[in-house]
């Protein structure tokens, strides 16, 4: 059996599917993706129109601040809807037998550790670049600060534990 296509791997990663992506699941996800695309396209068109009108009357900094906040809220809503629909349709459940549970849990622990380390690295990189860009702090000074690593480490641990809990809740034991 060969490797799955890049599209299937990206869909599984983005939608949090940790198992076989059969035709039914792929059809439902494609439908959900099309619906979300249409909603986001409407938001993009109306949002751009609103931004152009607002730029005539309001200072650009305020418009930018509102636009960034609005985009974050819309993305959070879309992710929440996607998670809700995936849970409702049970598309992200992984069915395993009781004998497979210990091996799966061990694998999930390693995945959660990897996710936590990834988050830790991204946090460090993002924070150091933002400190350099906005505050003019040198990268050497940022990377030698102990508090810098504490923040990233606590975020990484929290994210790793959270992902473990989410992935563990997706495991469904079948007979």
mmCIF file of N, CA and C in Angstrom, residues 34-164:
data_model
loop_
_atom_site.group_PDB
_atom_site.id
_atom_site.type_symbol
_atom_site.label_atom_id
_atom_site.label_comp_id
_atom_site.label_asym_id
_atom_site.label_seq_id
_atom_site.Cartn_x
_atom_site.Cartn_y
_atom_site.Cartn_z
ATOM 1 N N UNK A 34 -16.610 23.192 1.376
ATOM 2 C CA UNK A 34 -17.265 24.064 0.394
ATOM 3 C C UNK A 34 -18.191 25.065 1.066
ATOM 4 N N UNK A 35 -18.935 24.612 2.060
ATOM 5 C CA UNK A 35 -19.831 25.519 2.780
ATOM 6 C C UNK A 35 -19.023 26.604 3.496
ATOM 7 N N UNK A 36 -17.953 26.204 4.179
ATOM 8 C CA UNK A 36 -17.111 27.178 4.883
ATOM 9 C C UNK A 36 -16.467 28.153 3.893
ATOM 10 N N UNK A 37 -16.067 27.665 2.725
ATOM 11 C CA UNK A 37 -15.488 28.539 1.708
ATOM 12 C C UNK A 37 -16.495 29.604 1.275
ATOM 13 N N UNK A 38 -17.731 29.191 1.034
ATOM 14 C CA UNK A 38 -18.746 30.157 0.613
ATOM 15 C C UNK A 38 -19.005 31.210 1.692
ATOM 16 N N UNK A 39 -19.084 30.788 2.943
ATOM 17 C CA UNK A 39 -19.275 31.746 4.033
ATOM 18 C C UNK A 39 -18.091 32.701 4.139
ATOM 19 N N UNK A 40 -16.876 32.157 4.055
ATOM 20 C CA UNK A 40 -15.694 33.009 4.165
ATOM 21 C C UNK A 40 -15.537 33.936 2.967
ATOM 22 N N UNK A 41 -15.933 33.489 1.797
ATOM 23 C CA UNK A 41 -15.864 34.360 0.617
ATOM 24 C C UNK A 41 -16.831 35.529 0.767
ATOM 25 N N UNK A 42 -18.020 35.260 1.270
ATOM 26 C CA UNK A 42 -18.972 36.344 1.534
ATOM 27 C C UNK A 42 -18.424 37.313 2.572
ATOM 28 N N UNK A 43 -17.830 36.768 3.641
ATOM 29 C CA UNK A 43 -17.222 37.627 4.662
ATOM 30 C C UNK A 43 -16.097 38.469 4.063
ATOM 31 N N UNK A 44 -15.288 37.860 3.226
ATOM 32 C CA UNK A 44 -14.175 38.579 2.613
ATOM 33 C C UNK A 44 -14.668 39.718 1.731
ATOM 34 N N UNK A 45 -15.672 39.456 0.918
ATOM 35 C CA UNK A 45 -16.200 40.500 0.042
ATOM 36 C C UNK A 45 -16.831 41.639 0.836
ATOM 37 N N UNK A 46 -17.689 41.295 1.795
ATOM 38 C CA UNK A 46 -18.334 42.333 2.607
ATOM 39 C C UNK A 46 -17.333 43.043 3.523
ATOM 40 N N UNK A 47 -16.394 42.289 4.053
ATOM 41 C CA UNK A 47 -15.383 42.887 4.921
ATOM 42 C C UNK A 47 -14.487 43.865 4.180
ATOM 43 N N UNK A 48 -14.086 43.517 2.960
ATOM 44 C CA UNK A 48 -13.267 44.433 2.166
ATOM 45 C C UNK A 48 -14.040 45.697 1.816
ATOM 46 N N UNK A 49 -15.290 45.542 1.486
ATOM 47 C CA UNK A 49 -16.119 46.713 1.200
ATOM 48 C C UNK A 49 -16.230 47.612 2.434
ATOM 49 N N UNK A 50 -16.465 46.993 3.594
ATOM 50 C CA UNK A 50 -16.557 47.760 4.837
ATOM 51 C C UNK A 50 -15.236 48.451 5.160
ATOM 52 N N UNK A 51 -14.113 47.778 4.911
ATOM 53 C CA UNK A 51 -12.803 48.394 5.152
ATOM 54 C C UNK A 51 -12.579 49.608 4.257
ATOM 55 N N UNK A 52 -12.951 49.490 2.992
ATOM 56 C CA UNK A 52 -12.764 50.620 2.077
ATOM 57 C C UNK A 52 -13.611 51.818 2.502
ATOM 58 N N UNK A 53 -14.836 51.569 2.915
ATOM 59 C CA UNK A 53 -15.700 52.662 3.369
ATOM 60 C C UNK A 53 -15.153 53.255 4.674
ATOM 61 N N UNK A 54 -14.708 52.389 5.584
ATOM 62 C CA UNK A 54 -14.211 52.865 6.874
ATOM 63 C C UNK A 54 -12.936 53.682 6.726
ATOM 64 N N UNK A 55 -12.096 53.331 5.754
ATOM 65 C CA UNK A 55 -10.847 54.069 5.573
ATOM 66 C C UNK A 55 -11.084 55.524 5.168
ATOM 67 N N UNK A 56 -12.227 55.809 4.587
ATOM 68 C CA UNK A 56 -12.541 57.185 4.196
ATOM 69 C C UNK A 56 -12.869 58.027 5.426
ATOM 70 N N UNK A 57 -13.495 57.433 6.436
ATOM 71 C CA UNK A 57 -13.999 58.176 7.587
ATOM 72 C C UNK A 57 -13.155 58.030 8.861
ATOM 73 N N UNK A 58 -12.431 56.925 9.008
ATOM 74 C CA UNK A 58 -11.752 56.594 10.259
ATOM 75 C C UNK A 58 -10.246 56.477 10.001
ATOM 76 N N UNK A 59 -9.407 56.842 10.971
ATOM 77 C CA UNK A 59 -7.958 56.683 10.799
ATOM 78 C C UNK A 59 -7.575 55.226 10.502
ATOM 79 N N UNK A 60 -6.557 55.070 9.679
ATOM 80 C CA UNK A 60 -6.153 53.744 9.200
ATOM 81 C C UNK A 60 -5.750 52.810 10.336
ATOM 82 N N UNK A 61 -5.118 53.317 11.376
ATOM 83 C CA UNK A 61 -4.698 52.463 12.490
ATOM 84 C C UNK A 61 -5.892 51.833 13.187
ATOM 85 N N UNK A 62 -6.948 52.592 13.368
ATOM 86 C CA UNK A 62 -8.147 52.050 14.012
ATOM 87 C C UNK A 62 -8.814 51.012 13.120
ATOM 88 N N UNK A 63 -8.855 51.274 11.819
ATOM 89 C CA UNK A 63 -9.452 50.315 10.880
ATOM 90 C C UNK A 63 -8.659 49.017 10.887
ATOM 91 N N UNK A 64 -7.325 49.133 10.899
ATOM 92 C CA UNK A 64 -6.479 47.943 10.926
ATOM 93 C C UNK A 64 -6.702 47.145 12.201
ATOM 94 N N UNK A 65 -6.783 47.809 13.327
ATOM 95 C CA UNK A 65 -7.022 47.127 14.599
ATOM 96 C C UNK A 65 -8.351 46.384 14.589
ATOM 97 N N UNK A 66 -9.387 47.028 14.123
ATOM 98 C CA UNK A 66 -10.702 46.388 14.060
ATOM 99 C C UNK A 66 -10.685 45.221 13.071
ATOM 100 N N UNK A 67 -10.016 45.401 11.937
ATOM 101 C CA UNK A 67 -9.955 44.337 10.926
ATOM 102 C C UNK A 67 -9.226 43.108 11.463
ATOM 103 N N UNK A 68 -8.117 43.315 12.164
ATOM 104 C CA UNK A 68 -7.378 42.188 12.731
ATOM 105 C C UNK A 68 -8.232 41.463 13.768
ATOM 106 N N UNK A 69 -8.870 42.212 14.648
ATOM 107 C CA UNK A 69 -9.723 41.603 15.670
ATOM 108 C C UNK A 69 -10.887 40.849 15.028
ATOM 109 N N UNK A 70 -11.513 41.454 14.034
ATOM 110 C CA UNK A 70 -12.651 40.812 13.361
ATOM 111 C C UNK A 70 -12.217 39.523 12.675
ATOM 112 N N UNK A 71 -11.055 39.543 12.034
ATOM 113 C CA UNK A 71 -10.562 38.333 11.374
ATOM 114 C C UNK A 71 -10.287 37.225 12.381
ATOM 115 N N UNK A 72 -9.721 37.573 13.526
ATOM 116 C CA UNK A 72 -9.472 36.567 14.563
ATOM 117 C C UNK A 72 -10.779 35.966 15.076
ATOM 118 N N UNK A 73 -11.786 36.804 15.259
ATOM 119 C CA UNK A 73 -13.081 36.321 15.725
ATOM 120 C C UNK A 73 -13.714 35.392 14.683
ATOM 121 N N UNK A 74 -13.648 35.781 13.410
ATOM 122 C CA UNK A 74 -14.227 34.954 12.347
ATOM 123 C C UNK A 74 -13.502 33.610 12.248
ATOM 124 N N UNK A 75 -12.185 33.625 12.335
ATOM 125 C CA UNK A 75 -11.432 32.366 12.287
ATOM 126 C C UNK A 75 -11.802 31.483 13.474
ATOM 127 N N UNK A 76 -11.929 32.064 14.660
ATOM 128 C CA UNK A 76 -12.328 31.285 15.835
ATOM 129 C C UNK A 76 -13.721 30.680 15.652
ATOM 130 N N UNK A 77 -14.636 31.442 15.071
ATOM 131 C CA UNK A 77 -15.988 30.931 14.827
ATOM 132 C C UNK A 77 -15.947 29.776 13.827
ATOM 133 N N UNK A 78 -15.193 29.944 12.749
ATOM 134 C CA UNK A 78 -15.097 28.889 11.732
ATOM 135 C C UNK A 78 -14.505 27.624 12.336
ATOM 136 N N UNK A 79 -13.451 27.756 13.123
ATOM 137 C CA UNK A 79 -12.845 26.579 13.752
ATOM 138 C C UNK A 79 -13.828 25.929 14.721
ATOM 139 N N UNK A 80 -14.561 26.727 15.476
ATOM 140 C CA UNK A 80 -15.560 26.180 16.385
ATOM 141 C C UNK A 80 -16.655 25.424 15.652
ATOM 142 N N UNK A 81 -17.134 25.987 14.544
ATOM 143 C CA UNK A 81 -18.157 25.301 13.742
ATOM 144 C C UNK A 81 -17.603 24.003 13.175
ATOM 145 N N UNK A 82 -16.377 24.037 12.665
ATOM 146 C CA UNK A 82 -15.776 22.819 12.113
ATOM 147 C C UNK A 82 -15.656 21.734 13.175
ATOM 148 N N UNK A 83 -15.194 22.110 14.350
ATOM 149 C CA UNK A 83 -15.058 21.123 15.426
ATOM 150 C C UNK A 83 -16.429 20.568 15.808
ATOM 151 N N UNK A 84 -17.421 21.437 15.910
ATOM 152 C CA UNK A 84 -18.763 20.983 16.262
ATOM 153 C C UNK A 84 -19.346 20.025 15.241
ATOM 154 N N UNK A 85 -19.188 20.349 13.967
ATOM 155 C CA UNK A 85 -19.737 19.475 12.921
ATOM 156 C C UNK A 85 -18.969 18.157 12.873
ATOM 157 N N UNK A 86 -17.659 18.203 13.014
ATOM 158 C CA UNK A 86 -16.876 16.961 13.020
ATOM 159 C C UNK A 86 -17.296 16.058 14.173
ATOM 160 N N UNK A 87 -17.531 16.639 15.345
ATOM 161 C CA UNK A 87 -17.957 15.840 16.496
ATOM 162 C C UNK A 87 -19.366 15.293 16.283
ATOM 163 N N UNK A 88 -20.254 16.120 15.735
ATOM 164 C CA UNK A 88 -21.633 15.694 15.525
ATOM 165 C C UNK A 88 -21.701 14.529 14.536
ATOM 166 N N UNK A 89 -20.935 14.615 13.464
ATOM 167 C CA UNK A 89 -20.926 13.561 12.451
ATOM 168 C C UNK A 89 -19.988 12.410 12.799
ATOM 169 N N UNK A 90 -19.256 12.548 13.907
ATOM 170 C CA UNK A 90 -18.306 11.530 14.371
ATOM 171 C C UNK A 90 -17.250 11.213 13.307
ATOM 172 N N UNK A 91 -16.804 12.257 12.616
ATOM 173 C CA UNK A 91 -15.799 12.069 11.577
ATOM 174 C C UNK A 91 -14.386 11.978 12.138
ATOM 175 N N UNK A 92 -14.183 12.458 13.357
ATOM 176 C CA UNK A 92 -12.843 12.450 13.930
ATOM 177 C C UNK A 92 -12.644 11.351 14.970
ATOM 178 N N UNK A 93 -13.627 10.450 15.117
ATOM 179 C CA UNK A 93 -13.483 9.334 16.045
ATOM 180 C C UNK A 93 -12.559 8.278 15.456
ATOM 181 N N UNK A 94 -11.776 7.668 16.328
ATOM 182 C CA UNK A 94 -10.894 6.570 15.936
ATOM 183 C C UNK A 94 -11.360 5.337 16.691
ATOM 184 N N UNK A 95 -11.827 4.348 15.960
ATOM 185 C CA UNK A 95 -12.336 3.132 16.582
ATOM 186 C C UNK A 95 -11.202 2.132 16.725
ATOM 187 N N UNK A 96 -10.997 1.677 17.964
ATOM 188 C CA UNK A 96 -9.943 0.706 18.251
ATOM 189 C C UNK A 96 -10.513 -0.379 19.148
ATOM 190 N N UNK A 97 -9.793 -1.482 19.240
ATOM 191 C CA UNK A 97 -10.188 -2.544 20.158
ATOM 192 C C UNK A 97 -9.525 -2.291 21.505
ATOM 193 N N UNK A 98 -10.005 -2.981 22.520
ATOM 194 C CA UNK A 98 -9.446 -2.801 23.862
ATOM 195 C C UNK A 98 -7.978 -3.220 23.901
ATOM 196 N N UNK A 99 -7.607 -4.207 23.084
ATOM 197 C CA UNK A 99 -6.219 -4.666 23.058
ATOM 198 C C UNK A 99 -5.280 -3.612 22.468
ATOM 199 N N UNK A 100 -5.797 -2.786 21.579
ATOM 200 C CA UNK A 100 -4.975 -1.749 20.947
ATOM 201 C C UNK A 100 -4.792 -0.502 21.806
ATOM 202 N N UNK A 101 -5.605 -0.373 22.851
ATOM 203 C CA UNK A 101 -5.607 0.858 23.645
ATOM 204 C C UNK A 101 -4.248 1.216 24.243
ATOM 205 N N UNK A 102 -3.543 0.296 24.911
ATOM 206 C CA UNK A 102 -2.258 0.697 25.505
ATOM 207 C C UNK A 102 -1.248 1.212 24.469
ATOM 208 N N UNK A 103 -1.193 0.546 23.316
ATOM 209 C CA UNK A 103 -0.266 0.977 22.275
ATOM 210 C C UNK A 103 -0.668 2.352 21.725
ATOM 211 N N UNK A 104 -1.953 2.576 21.531
ATOM 212 C CA UNK A 104 -2.439 3.871 21.026
ATOM 213 C C UNK A 104 -2.163 4.987 22.017
ATOM 214 N N UNK A 105 -2.387 4.721 23.303
ATOM 215 C CA UNK A 105 -2.158 5.734 24.326
ATOM 216 C C UNK A 105 -0.677 6.103 24.376
ATOM 217 N N UNK A 106 0.188 5.113 24.260
ATOM 218 C CA UNK A 106 1.628 5.377 24.242
ATOM 219 C C UNK A 106 1.990 6.238 23.028
ATOM 220 N N UNK A 107 1.423 5.890 21.887
ATOM 221 C CA UNK A 107 1.674 6.672 20.675
ATOM 222 C C UNK A 107 1.154 8.102 20.820
ATOM 223 N N UNK A 108 -0.017 8.266 21.451
ATOM 224 C CA UNK A 108 -0.574 9.597 21.675
ATOM 225 C C UNK A 108 0.306 10.427 22.601
ATOM 226 N N UNK A 109 0.912 9.779 23.584
ATOM 227 C CA UNK A 109 1.813 10.515 24.482
ATOM 228 C C UNK A 109 3.005 11.077 23.703
ATOM 229 N N UNK A 110 3.565 10.273 22.816
ATOM 230 C CA UNK A 110 4.691 10.749 22.007
ATOM 231 C C UNK A 110 4.260 11.858 21.055
ATOM 232 N N UNK A 111 3.072 11.720 20.465
ATOM 233 C CA UNK A 111 2.556 12.773 19.591
ATOM 234 C C UNK A 111 2.319 14.061 20.360
ATOM 235 N N UNK A 112 1.789 13.946 21.569
ATOM 236 C CA UNK A 112 1.542 15.132 22.396
ATOM 237 C C UNK A 112 2.856 15.795 22.793
ATOM 238 N N UNK A 113 3.861 14.993 23.104
ATOM 239 C CA UNK A 113 5.178 15.552 23.404
ATOM 240 C C UNK A 113 5.730 16.298 22.193
ATOM 241 N N UNK A 114 5.590 15.703 21.010
ATOM 242 C CA UNK A 114 6.038 16.371 19.784
ATOM 243 C C UNK A 114 5.269 17.662 19.533
ATOM 244 N N UNK A 115 3.968 17.638 19.766
ATOM 245 C CA UNK A 115 3.158 18.842 19.571
ATOM 246 C C UNK A 115 3.566 19.928 20.554
ATOM 247 N N UNK A 116 3.839 19.543 21.797
ATOM 248 C CA UNK A 116 4.284 20.509 22.795
ATOM 249 C C UNK A 116 5.632 21.115 22.435
ATOM 250 N N UNK A 117 6.558 20.283 21.974
ATOM 251 C CA UNK A 117 7.869 20.792 21.552
ATOM 252 C C UNK A 117 7.747 21.705 20.338
ATOM 253 N N UNK A 118 6.884 21.340 19.420
ATOM 254 C CA UNK A 118 6.651 22.175 18.242
ATOM 255 C C UNK A 118 6.101 23.533 18.663
ATOM 256 N N UNK A 119 5.115 23.535 19.554
ATOM 257 C CA UNK A 119 4.534 24.780 20.042
ATOM 258 C C UNK A 119 5.580 25.602 20.781
ATOM 259 N N UNK A 120 6.401 24.947 21.586
ATOM 260 C CA UNK A 120 7.488 25.610 22.304
ATOM 261 C C UNK A 120 8.432 26.298 21.320
ATOM 262 N N UNK A 121 8.828 25.590 20.277
ATOM 263 C CA UNK A 121 9.730 26.170 19.276
ATOM 264 C C UNK A 121 9.114 27.332 18.525
ATOM 265 N N UNK A 122 7.868 27.179 18.115
ATOM 266 C CA UNK A 122 7.184 28.259 17.397
ATOM 267 C C UNK A 122 7.007 29.474 18.301
ATOM 268 N N UNK A 123 6.688 29.239 19.578
ATOM 269 C CA UNK A 123 6.542 30.337 20.530
ATOM 270 C C UNK A 123 7.856 31.093 20.690
ATOM 271 N N UNK A 124 8.962 30.357 20.846
ATOM 272 C CA UNK A 124 10.263 31.007 20.995
ATOM 273 C C UNK A 124 10.628 31.804 19.755
ATOM 274 N N UNK A 125 10.436 31.216 18.610
ATOM 275 C CA UNK A 125 10.779 31.902 17.363
ATOM 276 C C UNK A 125 9.925 33.149 17.175
ATOM 277 N N UNK A 126 8.630 33.023 17.365
ATOM 278 C CA UNK A 126 7.724 34.161 17.186
ATOM 279 C C UNK A 126 8.031 35.276 18.181
ATOM 280 N N UNK A 127 8.202 34.912 19.442
ATOM 281 C CA UNK A 127 8.468 35.927 20.461
ATOM 282 C C UNK A 127 9.793 36.635 20.221
ATOM 283 N N UNK A 128 10.827 35.886 19.841
ATOM 284 C CA UNK A 128 12.125 36.523 19.601
ATOM 285 C C UNK A 128 12.068 37.460 18.400
ATOM 286 N N UNK A 129 11.378 37.063 17.353
ATOM 287 C CA UNK A 129 11.261 37.938 16.184
ATOM 288 C C UNK A 129 10.410 39.172 16.478
ATOM 289 N N UNK A 130 9.363 39.005 17.264
ATOM 290 C CA UNK A 130 8.538 40.166 17.632
ATOM 291 C C UNK A 130 9.312 41.124 18.531
ATOM 292 N N UNK A 131 10.083 40.588 19.490
ATOM 293 C CA UNK A 131 10.905 41.456 20.340
ATOM 294 C C UNK A 131 11.924 42.220 19.503
ATOM 295 N N UNK A 132 12.516 41.540 18.560
ATOM 296 C CA UNK A 132 13.507 42.181 17.692
ATOM 297 C C UNK A 132 12.854 43.250 16.814
ATOM 298 N N UNK A 133 11.701 42.920 16.231
ATOM 299 C CA UNK A 133 11.046 43.832 15.292
ATOM 300 C C UNK A 133 10.459 45.067 15.984
ATOM 301 N N UNK A 134 9.721 44.842 17.072
ATOM 302 C CA UNK A 134 9.002 45.942 17.708
ATOM 303 C C UNK A 134 9.825 46.681 18.766
ATOM 304 N N UNK A 135 10.632 45.952 19.549
ATOM 305 C CA UNK A 135 11.361 46.580 20.645
ATOM 306 C C UNK A 135 12.828 46.838 20.317
ATOM 307 N N UNK A 136 13.324 46.226 19.257
ATOM 308 C CA UNK A 136 14.734 46.386 18.904
ATOM 309 C C UNK A 136 15.663 45.559 19.772
ATOM 310 N N UNK A 137 15.116 44.586 20.516
ATOM 311 C CA UNK A 137 15.933 43.717 21.366
ATOM 312 C C UNK A 137 16.727 42.764 20.480
ATOM 313 N N UNK A 138 18.009 42.619 20.783
ATOM 314 C CA UNK A 138 18.825 41.710 19.972
ATOM 315 C C UNK A 138 18.391 40.268 20.213
ATOM 316 N N UNK A 139 18.591 39.441 19.218
ATOM 317 C CA UNK A 139 18.207 38.036 19.331
ATOM 318 C C UNK A 139 19.029 37.325 20.401
ATOM 319 N N UNK A 140 20.297 37.727 20.552
ATOM 320 C CA UNK A 140 21.145 37.119 21.577
ATOM 321 C C UNK A 140 20.602 37.434 22.964
ATOM 322 N N UNK A 141 20.203 38.679 23.189
ATOM 323 C CA UNK A 141 19.653 39.060 24.494
ATOM 324 C C UNK A 141 18.345 38.322 24.769
ATOM 325 N N UNK A 142 17.556 38.154 23.746
ATOM 326 C CA UNK A 142 16.282 37.452 23.920
ATOM 327 C C UNK A 142 16.514 35.993 24.262
ATOM 328 N N UNK A 143 17.421 35.333 23.555
ATOM 329 C CA UNK A 143 17.647 33.905 23.769
ATOM 330 C C UNK A 143 18.425 33.609 25.049
ATOM 331 N N UNK A 144 19.051 34.610 25.642
ATOM 332 C CA UNK A 144 19.766 34.377 26.901
ATOM 333 C C UNK A 144 18.928 34.733 28.121
ATOM 334 N N UNK A 145 17.711 35.171 27.921
ATOM 335 C CA UNK A 145 16.823 35.509 29.033
ATOM 336 C C UNK A 145 16.125 34.257 29.555
ATOM 337 N N UNK A 146 16.257 33.957 30.869
ATOM 338 C CA UNK A 146 15.601 32.750 31.406
ATOM 339 C C UNK A 146 14.071 32.830 31.350
ATOM 340 N N UNK A 147 13.512 34.010 31.555
ATOM 341 C CA UNK A 147 12.067 34.159 31.507
ATOM 342 C C UNK A 147 11.507 33.857 30.126
ATOM 343 N N UNK A 148 12.317 34.083 29.116
ATOM 344 C CA UNK A 148 11.923 33.815 27.740
ATOM 345 C C UNK A 148 11.592 32.336 27.564
ATOM 346 N N UNK A 149 12.418 31.459 28.113
ATOM 347 C CA UNK A 149 12.190 30.025 27.975
ATOM 348 C C UNK A 149 11.059 29.542 28.870
ATOM 349 N N UNK A 150 10.863 30.188 30.020
ATOM 350 C CA UNK A 150 9.781 29.790 30.916
ATOM 351 C C UNK A 150 8.423 29.972 30.285
ATOM 352 N N UNK A 151 8.234 31.090 29.597
ATOM 353 C CA UNK A 151 6.960 31.351 28.931
ATOM 354 C C UNK A 151 6.710 30.324 27.833
ATOM 355 N N UNK A 152 7.711 30.089 27.014
ATOM 356 C CA UNK A 152 7.558 29.122 25.923
ATOM 357 C C UNK A 152 7.336 27.709 26.437
ATOM 358 N N UNK A 153 8.048 27.363 27.512
ATOM 359 C CA UNK A 153 7.918 26.016 28.069
ATOM 360 C C UNK A 153 6.532 25.800 28.670
ATOM 361 N N UNK A 154 6.035 26.793 29.405
ATOM 362 C CA UNK A 154 4.699 26.634 29.986
ATOM 363 C C UNK A 154 3.639 26.535 28.888
ATOM 364 N N UNK A 155 3.790 27.315 27.831
ATOM 365 C CA UNK A 155 2.859 27.212 26.700
ATOM 366 C C UNK A 155 2.946 25.867 26.014
ATOM 367 N N UNK A 156 4.172 25.356 25.843
ATOM 368 C CA UNK A 156 4.364 24.052 25.212
ATOM 369 C C UNK A 156 3.770 22.923 26.026
ATOM 370 N N UNK A 157 3.965 22.975 27.349
ATOM 371 C CA UNK A 157 3.399 21.940 28.225
ATOM 372 C C UNK A 157 1.871 21.982 28.178
ATOM 373 N N UNK A 158 1.307 23.178 28.283
ATOM 374 C CA UNK A 158 -0.148 23.312 28.236
ATOM 375 C C UNK A 158 -0.693 22.786 26.909
ATOM 376 N N UNK A 159 -0.053 23.169 25.795
ATOM 377 C CA UNK A 159 -0.527 22.730 24.486
ATOM 378 C C UNK A 159 -0.393 21.224 24.320
ATOM 379 N N UNK A 160 0.730 20.653 24.762
ATOM 380 C CA UNK A 160 0.921 19.211 24.661
ATOM 381 C C UNK A 160 -0.111 18.428 25.453
ATOM 382 N N UNK A 161 -0.373 18.870 26.672
ATOM 383 C CA UNK A 161 -1.383 18.199 27.512
ATOM 384 C C UNK A 161 -2.758 18.340 26.882
ATOM 385 N N UNK A 162 -3.071 19.528 26.400
ATOM 386 C CA UNK A 162 -4.372 19.763 25.768
ATOM 387 C C UNK A 162 -4.557 18.850 24.555
ATOM 388 N N UNK A 163 -3.538 18.745 23.719
ATOM 389 C CA UNK A 163 -3.655 17.901 22.527
ATOM 390 C C UNK A 163 -3.787 16.428 22.914
ATOM 391 N N UNK A 164 -3.087 16.004 23.949
ATOM 392 C CA UNK A 164 -3.233 14.624 24.410
ATOM 393 C C UNK A 164 -4.673 14.350 24.830
#
